[in-house]
Coordinates of C-alpha atoms in Angstrom, one line a residue:
M141 CA 0.0 0.0 0.0
A142 CA 1.4 3.4 -1.0
K143 CA 2.2 5.8 1.8
K144 CA 0.5 9.2 2.0
N145 CA 2.7 12.2 1.3
I146 CA 2.3 14.8 4.0
F147 CA 4.0 18.2 3.5
I148 CA 5.2 20.3 6.4
V149 CA 5.3 24.1 6.4
G150 CA 8.0 25.1 9.0
Y151 CA 9.8 21.7 8.8
D152 CA 12.0 21.1 11.9
D153 CA 13.6 18.0 13.4
H154 CA 11.8 18.3 16.8
N155 CA 8.3 18.1 15.4
L156 CA 9.4 15.5 12.8
E157 CA 10.4 13.2 15.6
I158 CA 7.1 13.7 17.3
L159 CA 5.2 12.9 14.1
K160 CA 7.2 9.7 13.6
R161 CA 6.0 8.4 16.9
L162 CA 2.3 8.7 15.9
P163 CA 0.6 5.4 15.2
Q164 CA -0.5 6.7 11.8
A165 CA 3.1 7.6 10.9
R166 CA 3.8 4.2 9.4
E167 CA 1.3 5.1 6.7
C168 CA 2.9 8.5 5.9
E169 CA 6.0 10.1 4.4
F170 CA 6.7 13.6 5.6
H171 CA 8.3 16.1 3.3
P172 CA 9.5 19.7 3.9
V173 CA 7.8 22.5 2.0
L174 CA 9.6 25.3 3.8
Y175 CA 12.1 24.9 6.7
I176 CA 11.5 26.6 10.0
K177 CA 14.7 28.7 9.6
E178 CA 13.0 30.3 6.6
L179 CA 10.0 31.4 8.7
R180 CA 11.4 32.3 12.1
N181 CA 13.9 34.9 13.4
T182 CA 13.9 36.7 10.1
E183 CA 14.2 40.5 9.5
S184 CA 11.2 40.5 7.1
Y185 CA 8.6 38.2 5.6
D186 CA 8.5 38.2 1.8
M187 CA 5.1 36.6 1.4
P188 CA 5.0 36.4 -2.4
A189 CA 8.4 34.7 -2.4
L190 CA 7.4 32.2 0.3
I191 CA 4.2 31.4 -1.4
D192 CA 6.0 31.0 -4.8
K193 CA 8.7 28.7 -3.3
A194 CA 6.2 26.5 -1.5
T195 CA 4.0 26.3 -4.6
K196 CA 6.9 25.2 -6.7
V197 CA 7.9 22.5 -4.2
L198 CA 4.4 20.9 -4.4
E199 CA 4.1 21.4 -8.2
N200 CA 7.4 19.6 -8.8
F201 CA 6.8 16.7 -6.4
Q202 CA 6.7 13.4 -8.2
G203 CA 3.9 11.6 -6.4
S204 CA 0.5 12.2 -4.8
L205 CA -0.2 15.3 -2.7
D206 CA -2.2 14.1 0.4
G207 CA -1.9 16.7 3.0
V208 CA -0.2 19.9 4.2
V209 CA 0.3 20.9 7.8
G210 CA 2.2 23.3 10.0
Y211 CA 2.9 23.7 13.7
Y212 CA 4.0 27.3 14.1
D213 CA 2.4 30.7 14.2
F214 CA 2.4 33.3 11.4
P215 CA 3.3 32.9 8.6
C216 CA 2.9 29.1 8.9
T217 CA -0.8 29.5 9.9
T218 CA -1.6 31.4 6.8
L219 CA 0.6 29.5 4.3
V220 CA -1.0 26.2 5.2
P221 CA -4.6 27.1 4.1
I222 CA -3.2 29.0 1.0
L223 CA -1.5 25.8 -0.1
A224 CA -4.4 23.6 0.8
R225 CA -6.8 25.6 -1.3
K226 CA -4.4 25.9 -4.2
F227 CA -3.9 22.1 -4.4
G228 CA -7.3 20.9 -3.3
L229 CA -6.1 19.4 0.0
P230 CA -8.0 19.2 3.3
G231 CA -7.6 22.2 5.5
A232 CA -9.1 25.3 7.0
D233 CA -10.5 28.2 4.9
L234 CA -8.1 31.1 4.7
E235 CA -10.7 33.7 5.6
A236 CA -11.6 31.8 8.8
V237 CA -7.9 31.6 9.7
M238 CA -7.5 35.3 9.0
K239 CA -10.5 36.0 11.3
C240 CA -8.5 34.3 14.1
E241 CA -5.2 35.9 13.2
N242 CA -6.5 39.5 12.9
K243 CA -7.1 40.4 16.5
Y244 CA -9.6 43.2 15.6
W245 CA -11.6 41.1 13.1
S246 CA -11.6 38.2 15.6
R247 CA -13.0 40.5 18.4
L248 CA -15.7 41.8 16.0
E249 CA -16.8 38.2 15.3
Q250 CA -16.6 37.2 18.9
K251 CA -18.7 40.1 19.9
K252 CA -21.6 38.8 17.9
V253 CA -21.9 35.6 20.0
I254 CA -19.9 36.0 23.2
A255 CA -20.0 39.7 23.9
D256 CA -20.1 39.2 27.7
H257 CA -16.8 37.2 27.6
I258 CA -14.5 39.6 25.8
P259 CA -12.9 42.8 27.0
Q260 CA -13.7 46.3 25.6
F261 CA -11.5 46.9 22.6
R262 CA -10.6 49.8 20.3
V263 CA -8.3 50.0 17.2
F264 CA -5.8 52.8 16.8
D265 CA -3.1 54.1 14.5
P266 CA 0.3 54.4 16.4
F267 CA 1.2 57.3 14.1
D268 CA -1.9 59.3 15.3
E269 CA -0.8 61.9 17.9
E270 CA -4.3 61.8 19.4
A271 CA -4.5 58.0 19.6
F272 CA -4.6 57.9 23.4
T273 CA -7.6 60.2 23.6
R274 CA -9.4 58.4 20.7
I275 CA -9.0 55.0 22.4
D276 CA -11.2 56.2 25.2
L277 CA -10.3 53.4 27.7
L278 CA -9.3 54.0 31.3
P279 CA -5.8 52.7 32.2
P280 CA -4.7 50.1 32.8
F281 CA -5.3 48.5 29.4
W282 CA -3.2 46.5 27.0
I283 CA -2.1 47.4 23.5
K284 CA -0.7 45.1 20.8
P285 CA -0.5 44.9 17.0
I286 CA -3.6 43.7 15.2
K287 CA -1.3 40.9 14.0
S288 CA 1.2 39.7 16.5
Y289 CA 2.4 36.6 18.3
R290 CA 4.4 35.7 21.5
S291 CA 3.4 39.1 23.0
Y292 CA 5.4 41.0 20.3
L293 CA 5.0 44.7 21.0
A294 CA 2.4 44.0 23.7
Y295 CA 2.4 46.5 26.5
Q296 CA 0.3 47.1 29.6
I297 CA -0.5 50.8 29.6
N298 CA -0.9 52.5 33.0
S299 CA -0.8 56.1 31.9
R300 CA -0.8 58.5 29.0
H301 CA 2.9 59.2 29.6
Q302 CA 3.7 55.5 29.3
F303 CA 1.6 55.2 26.1
M304 CA 3.5 58.0 24.5
E305 CA 6.8 56.5 25.5
V306 CA 6.2 53.2 23.7
M307 CA 4.7 54.7 20.5
P308 CA 8.1 55.2 18.8
V309 CA 8.9 51.5 19.2
C310 CA 5.4 50.6 17.9
R311 CA 5.9 52.8 14.9
E312 CA 9.4 51.5 14.2
K313 CA 8.7 47.7 14.6
G314 CA 5.0 47.4 14.0
G315 CA 5.4 46.7 10.3
L316 CA 7.3 43.4 10.7
M317 CA 4.1 41.4 10.7
A318 CA 1.6 44.1 9.8
E319 CA 2.9 44.6 6.3
P320 CA 3.1 41.0 5.1
F321 CA -0.3 40.4 6.8
H322 CA -1.8 43.3 5.0
F323 CA -0.5 41.9 1.8
L324 CA -2.4 38.7 2.4
M325 CA -5.5 40.6 3.3
E326 CA -5.5 42.4 0.0
E327 CA -4.1 39.6 -2.2
F328 CA -6.8 37.2 -1.1
E329 CA -9.5 39.8 -1.1
M330 CA -10.6 39.9 2.5
P331 CA -13.5 42.4 3.2
Q332 CA -12.4 45.9 2.6
E333 CA -13.9 47.2 5.9
I334 CA -11.2 45.1 7.6
S335 CA -8.3 45.1 5.1
Q336 CA -8.4 48.8 4.3
I337 CA -8.4 50.3 7.8
S338 CA -5.4 52.5 8.7
E339 CA -5.3 51.4 12.3
S340 CA -2.7 48.7 13.0
F341 CA -2.9 48.3 16.8
I342 CA -5.6 47.2 19.2
A343 CA -6.2 48.3 22.8
E344 CA -8.2 46.1 25.2
S345 CA -9.4 46.6 28.7
S346 CA -7.5 44.5 31.3
I347 CA -8.8 41.0 32.1
G348 CA -7.4 38.4 34.5
G349 CA -7.8 35.5 36.8
S350 CA -6.7 31.9 36.5
Q351 CA -5.3 31.3 33.0
C352 CA -5.8 28.2 30.9
T353 CA -5.8 27.0 27.3
L354 CA -8.5 24.8 25.7
E355 CA -7.0 22.4 23.1
G356 CA -9.3 21.2 20.3
Y357 CA -10.1 20.8 16.6
V358 CA -12.9 21.2 14.2
Y359 CA -13.6 18.4 11.7
D360 CA -16.5 18.5 9.2
G361 CA -18.1 21.3 11.3
Q362 CA -18.0 19.4 14.6
V363 CA -16.0 21.2 17.4
T364 CA -14.2 18.8 19.7
I365 CA -12.3 20.0 22.8
Y366 CA -10.0 17.3 24.2
G367 CA -8.0 19.1 27.0
V368 CA -7.8 22.0 29.3
V369 CA -4.3 23.0 30.3
D370 CA -3.6 25.5 33.2
S371 CA -0.9 28.2 32.8
L372 CA 0.5 28.7 36.3
R373 CA 2.7 31.6 37.5
E374 CA 5.0 32.0 40.5
Q375 CA 3.4 33.2 43.7
N376 CA 3.1 36.9 44.0
I377 CA 4.9 37.6 40.7
S378 CA 3.9 37.4 37.1
S379 CA 6.7 35.1 35.9
F380 CA 5.4 32.0 34.2
S381 CA 6.0 28.8 36.2
R382 CA 4.6 25.8 34.4
Y383 CA 1.8 24.1 32.5
Q384 CA -0.6 21.9 34.5
Y385 CA -2.6 19.0 33.0
P386 CA -5.3 18.1 33.9
S387 CA -6.6 21.5 34.9
F388 CA -7.2 22.5 38.5
L389 CA -10.4 24.4 37.5
P390 CA -13.7 22.8 38.5
L391 CA -15.3 20.8 35.7
E392 CA -18.3 23.1 35.7
I393 CA -16.0 26.1 34.8
Q394 CA -14.2 24.1 32.2
H395 CA -17.5 23.1 30.5
R396 CA -18.7 26.8 30.6
M397 CA -15.4 27.7 28.8
M398 CA -16.1 24.9 26.3
D399 CA -19.6 26.3 25.5
V400 CA -18.1 29.8 24.9
A401 CA -15.3 28.3 22.7
R402 CA -17.8 26.4 20.5
L403 CA -19.8 29.5 19.9
A404 CA -16.8 31.6 19.0
V405 CA -15.2 28.9 16.7
T406 CA -18.5 28.3 14.9
Q407 CA -19.1 32.0 14.4
I408 CA -15.7 32.5 12.9
G409 CA -16.2 29.5 10.6
L410 CA -13.1 27.6 11.4
N411 CA -13.2 24.1 10.1
N412 CA -10.9 21.2 9.4
S413 CA -8.3 22.7 11.7
P414 CA -6.8 22.3 15.2
F415 CA -7.1 25.3 17.5
N416 CA -6.1 26.5 21.0
I417 CA -8.0 29.1 22.9
E418 CA -6.7 31.0 25.9
F419 CA -9.1 31.9 28.7
F420 CA -9.1 33.6 32.1
Y421 CA -11.4 32.6 34.9
D422 CA -12.0 35.4 37.4
Q423 CA -13.0 33.6 40.6
T424 CA -14.0 36.8 42.4
S425 CA -16.7 37.6 39.9
D426 CA -17.2 34.0 38.7
H427 CA -16.6 35.3 35.1
I428 CA -15.0 33.7 32.1
W429 CA -12.9 35.8 29.7
M430 CA -11.6 34.8 26.3
L431 CA -8.2 36.1 25.5
E432 CA -7.6 34.8 22.0
I433 CA -8.1 32.0 19.4
N434 CA -5.1 30.5 17.7
P435 CA -5.9 28.3 14.6
R436 CA -3.1 25.8 15.3
L437 CA -1.8 23.4 17.8
S438 CA -0.5 25.0 21.0

């Protein structure tokens, strides 16, 4: 029986070894599309060049094309659905992935179905000298680029003075992901009311509590959540300590989070994709907050 050819965007030895340990691995051959060194720790992202190179790898492959996967954040998360659509392979729809990746668009979609579980949010242009006033949120609040990962350019703002201090950095470095992301929004004809806005950062009111991540996937429209993992911090300080599985949270709280997650994922239209969703549970107010949706494995 011929093995299935699975192509990896962001190919690296660590994840390859994990893949090889899966029971289904004996039925698959894993091939690199782009190596992780081409997608991480780079000074810029040339999206047309990356798409062109990945396309040529698949076009020139002598054999069946059976699947394309990736395990890293941007640009892997967007390249996978682009290639899946181009070659007729299973995968998420690019627009649904962009709705997760674009923090503003994601909040707009979430607001339609889980408004009570998301913070107040505003978009702003870091080049606007009146941005702080236009945001109209009382400090403390958080700011971050509309497209970001790993807390890149994320700041907790406690005063107008602090806001003005970090704006030069946001102006200088905000384009690293904003520009290639904007290219994809235009190239693949995302709605103009989202793709054409001049604002590139989002401000959100502070949320907090016990932090955890829901791990799951959507297959044929069915949302499945298979684990809740706590993110624990050191006592009395904000430094990350460890992940904890299974979660310490009461099952009733976990199931409430799962209900919120299903509503948000369904509204966004994510399908045939893994996801992880970060939540906070505020025990004092018995309230659940959704931080963000990531259309990939954690």
